[in-house]
Tab-separated table of C-alpha atoms in Angstrom:
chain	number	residue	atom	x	y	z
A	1	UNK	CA	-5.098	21.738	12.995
A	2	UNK	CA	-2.342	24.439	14.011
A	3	UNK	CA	-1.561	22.346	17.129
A	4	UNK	CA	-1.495	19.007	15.241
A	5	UNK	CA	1.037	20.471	13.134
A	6	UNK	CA	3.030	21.882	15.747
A	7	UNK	CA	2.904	18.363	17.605
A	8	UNK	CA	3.842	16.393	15.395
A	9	UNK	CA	7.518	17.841	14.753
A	10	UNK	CA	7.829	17.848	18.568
A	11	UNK	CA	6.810	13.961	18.421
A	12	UNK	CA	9.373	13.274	15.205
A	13	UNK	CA	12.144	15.148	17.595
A	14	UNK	CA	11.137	12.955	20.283
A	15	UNK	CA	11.627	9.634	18.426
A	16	UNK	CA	14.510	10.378	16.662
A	17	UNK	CA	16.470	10.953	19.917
A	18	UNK	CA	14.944	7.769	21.175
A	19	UNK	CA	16.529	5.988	18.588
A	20	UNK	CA	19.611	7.791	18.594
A	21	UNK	CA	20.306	7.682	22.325
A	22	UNK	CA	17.933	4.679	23.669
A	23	UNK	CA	19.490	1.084	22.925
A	24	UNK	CA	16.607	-0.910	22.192
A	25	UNK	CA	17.739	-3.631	20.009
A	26	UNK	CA	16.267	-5.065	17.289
A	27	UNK	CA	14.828	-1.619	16.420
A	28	UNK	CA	17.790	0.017	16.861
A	29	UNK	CA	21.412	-0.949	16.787
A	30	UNK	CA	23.429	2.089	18.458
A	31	UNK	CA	26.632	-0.805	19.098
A	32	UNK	CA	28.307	-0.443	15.554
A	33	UNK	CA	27.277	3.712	15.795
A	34	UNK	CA	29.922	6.361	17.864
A	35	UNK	CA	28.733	8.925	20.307
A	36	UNK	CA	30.506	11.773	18.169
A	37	UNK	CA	28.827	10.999	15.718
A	38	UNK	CA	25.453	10.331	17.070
A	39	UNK	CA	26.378	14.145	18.611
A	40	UNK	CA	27.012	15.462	15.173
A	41	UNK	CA	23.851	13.908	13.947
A	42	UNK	CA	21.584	15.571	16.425
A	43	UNK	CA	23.792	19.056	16.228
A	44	UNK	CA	22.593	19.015	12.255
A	45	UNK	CA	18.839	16.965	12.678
A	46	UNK	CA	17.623	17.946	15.850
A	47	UNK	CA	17.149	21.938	15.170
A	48	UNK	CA	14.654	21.417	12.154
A	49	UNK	CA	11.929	20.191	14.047
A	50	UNK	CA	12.025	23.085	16.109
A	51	UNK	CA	12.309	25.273	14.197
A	52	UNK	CA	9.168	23.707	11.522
A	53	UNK	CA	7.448	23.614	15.034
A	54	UNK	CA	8.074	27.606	15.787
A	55	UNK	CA	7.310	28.274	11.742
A	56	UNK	CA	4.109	26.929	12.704
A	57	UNK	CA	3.563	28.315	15.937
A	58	UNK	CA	3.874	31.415	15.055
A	59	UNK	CA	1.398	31.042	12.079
A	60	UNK	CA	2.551	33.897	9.788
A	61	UNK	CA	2.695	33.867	5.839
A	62	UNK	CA	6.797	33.826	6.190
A	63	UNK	CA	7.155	31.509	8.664
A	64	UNK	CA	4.663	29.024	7.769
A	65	UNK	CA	6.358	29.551	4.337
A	66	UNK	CA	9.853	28.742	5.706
A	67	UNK	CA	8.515	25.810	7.835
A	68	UNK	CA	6.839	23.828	5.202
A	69	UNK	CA	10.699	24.320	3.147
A	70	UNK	CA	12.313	23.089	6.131
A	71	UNK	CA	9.634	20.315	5.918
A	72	UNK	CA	10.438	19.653	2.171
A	73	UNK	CA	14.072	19.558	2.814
A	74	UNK	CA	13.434	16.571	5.736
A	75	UNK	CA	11.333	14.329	3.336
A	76	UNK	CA	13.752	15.074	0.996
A	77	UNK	CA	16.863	13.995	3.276
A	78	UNK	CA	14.929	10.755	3.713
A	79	UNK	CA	13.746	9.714	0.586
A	80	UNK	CA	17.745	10.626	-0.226
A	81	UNK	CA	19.001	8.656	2.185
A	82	UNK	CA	16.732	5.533	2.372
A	83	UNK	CA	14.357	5.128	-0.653
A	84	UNK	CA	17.049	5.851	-3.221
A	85	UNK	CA	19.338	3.485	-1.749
A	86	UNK	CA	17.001	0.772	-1.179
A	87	UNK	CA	15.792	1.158	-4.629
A	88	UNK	CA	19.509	0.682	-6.161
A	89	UNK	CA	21.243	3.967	-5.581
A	90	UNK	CA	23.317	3.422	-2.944
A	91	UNK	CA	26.747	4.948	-2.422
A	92	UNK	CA	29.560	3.225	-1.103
A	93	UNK	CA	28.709	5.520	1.576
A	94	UNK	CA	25.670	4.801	2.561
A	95	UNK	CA	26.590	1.243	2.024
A	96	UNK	CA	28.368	1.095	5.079
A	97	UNK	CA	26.903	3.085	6.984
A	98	UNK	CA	24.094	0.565	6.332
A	99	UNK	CA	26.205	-2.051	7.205
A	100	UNK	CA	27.959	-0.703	10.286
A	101	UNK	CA	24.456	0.618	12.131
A	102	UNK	CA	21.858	-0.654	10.505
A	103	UNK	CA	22.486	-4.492	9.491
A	104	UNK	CA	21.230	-5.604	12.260
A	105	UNK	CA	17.577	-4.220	12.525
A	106	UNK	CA	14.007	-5.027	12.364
A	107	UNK	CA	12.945	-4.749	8.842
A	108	UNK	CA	9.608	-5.636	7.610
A	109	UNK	CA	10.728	-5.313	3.290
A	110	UNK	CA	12.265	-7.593	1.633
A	111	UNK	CA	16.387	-7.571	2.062
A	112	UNK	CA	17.290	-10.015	-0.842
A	113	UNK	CA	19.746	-8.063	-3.803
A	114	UNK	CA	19.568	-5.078	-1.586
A	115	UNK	CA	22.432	-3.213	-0.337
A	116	UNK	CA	20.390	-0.692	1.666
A	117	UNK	CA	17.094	-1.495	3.102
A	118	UNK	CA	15.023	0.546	5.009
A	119	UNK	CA	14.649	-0.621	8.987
A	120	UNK	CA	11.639	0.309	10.979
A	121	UNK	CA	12.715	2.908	13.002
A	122	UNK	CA	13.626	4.631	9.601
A	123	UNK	CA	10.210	3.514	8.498
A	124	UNK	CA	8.368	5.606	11.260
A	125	UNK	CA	10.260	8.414	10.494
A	126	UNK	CA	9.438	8.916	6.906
A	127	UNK	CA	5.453	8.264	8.649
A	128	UNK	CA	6.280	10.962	10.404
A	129	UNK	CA	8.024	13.235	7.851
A	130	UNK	CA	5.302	12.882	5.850
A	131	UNK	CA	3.031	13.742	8.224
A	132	UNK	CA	4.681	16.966	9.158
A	133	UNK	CA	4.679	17.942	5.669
A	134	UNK	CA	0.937	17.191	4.942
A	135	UNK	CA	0.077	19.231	8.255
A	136	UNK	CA	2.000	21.729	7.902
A	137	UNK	CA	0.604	22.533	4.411
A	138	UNK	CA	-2.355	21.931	5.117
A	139	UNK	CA	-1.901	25.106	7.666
A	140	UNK	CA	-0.086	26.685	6.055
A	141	UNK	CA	-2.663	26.851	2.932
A	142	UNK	CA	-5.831	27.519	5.481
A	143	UNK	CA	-4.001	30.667	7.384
């Protein structure tokens, strides 16, 4: 189970910079979204998975410890950013945001009244969230 759970960070890392640097339209819409920003994105996103990865790797009490946090803190960022919204608690924010990147892609729930809905490639990554969570408890409560 320890290698599961250090895959499957490694596998979230490796679709969120396909969809941040891979135009593949209707899943993704990177027209509306800068490269700065995209940068700044990864610069903040990009180091968790690693580091929930190495937490896990190295299969102590403190590190598994710190990487299921980390883990928390990422399902937390999405349900923040995504379920919230699309459930009615959208910022103006995240409003366009939404609007500006993520209009335009393949969603699979229903859009009417909603201001923010979740897209696919968002969908996928709370899948995999959520599956980096589960295995990472999961070894981290077995070590």
């Amino acid at each position: 189970m320890t290698a599961v759970a250090v895959a499957v960070p490694l596998v979230w890392l490796a679709w969120l910079v396909l969809i941040d640097w891979v135009p593949m339209f209707p899943l993704n819409d990177l027209s509306g979204a800068n490269v700065k920003g995209r940068a700044l994105a990864a610069v903040i996103n990009y180091p968790f998975p690693l580091l929930i990865a190495a937490g896990v790797a190295l299969h102590r009490t403190w590190s598994l410890a710190a990487a299921t946090v980390l883990c928390l803190l990422v399902m937390t960022g999405h349900v923040r950013s995504w379920w919230l919204p699309y459930f009615g608690t959208a910022t103006d924010e995240q409003r366009e945001l939404y609007r500006r990147e993520y209009s335009r892609t393949w969603k699979v729930l229903p859009t009417a009244g909603r201001a923010v809905v979740i897209d696919v490639q968002h969908m996928v990554m709370g899948v995999l969230s959520l599956l980096m969570l589960a295995t990472t408890i999961v070894v981290t409560l077995t070590a």
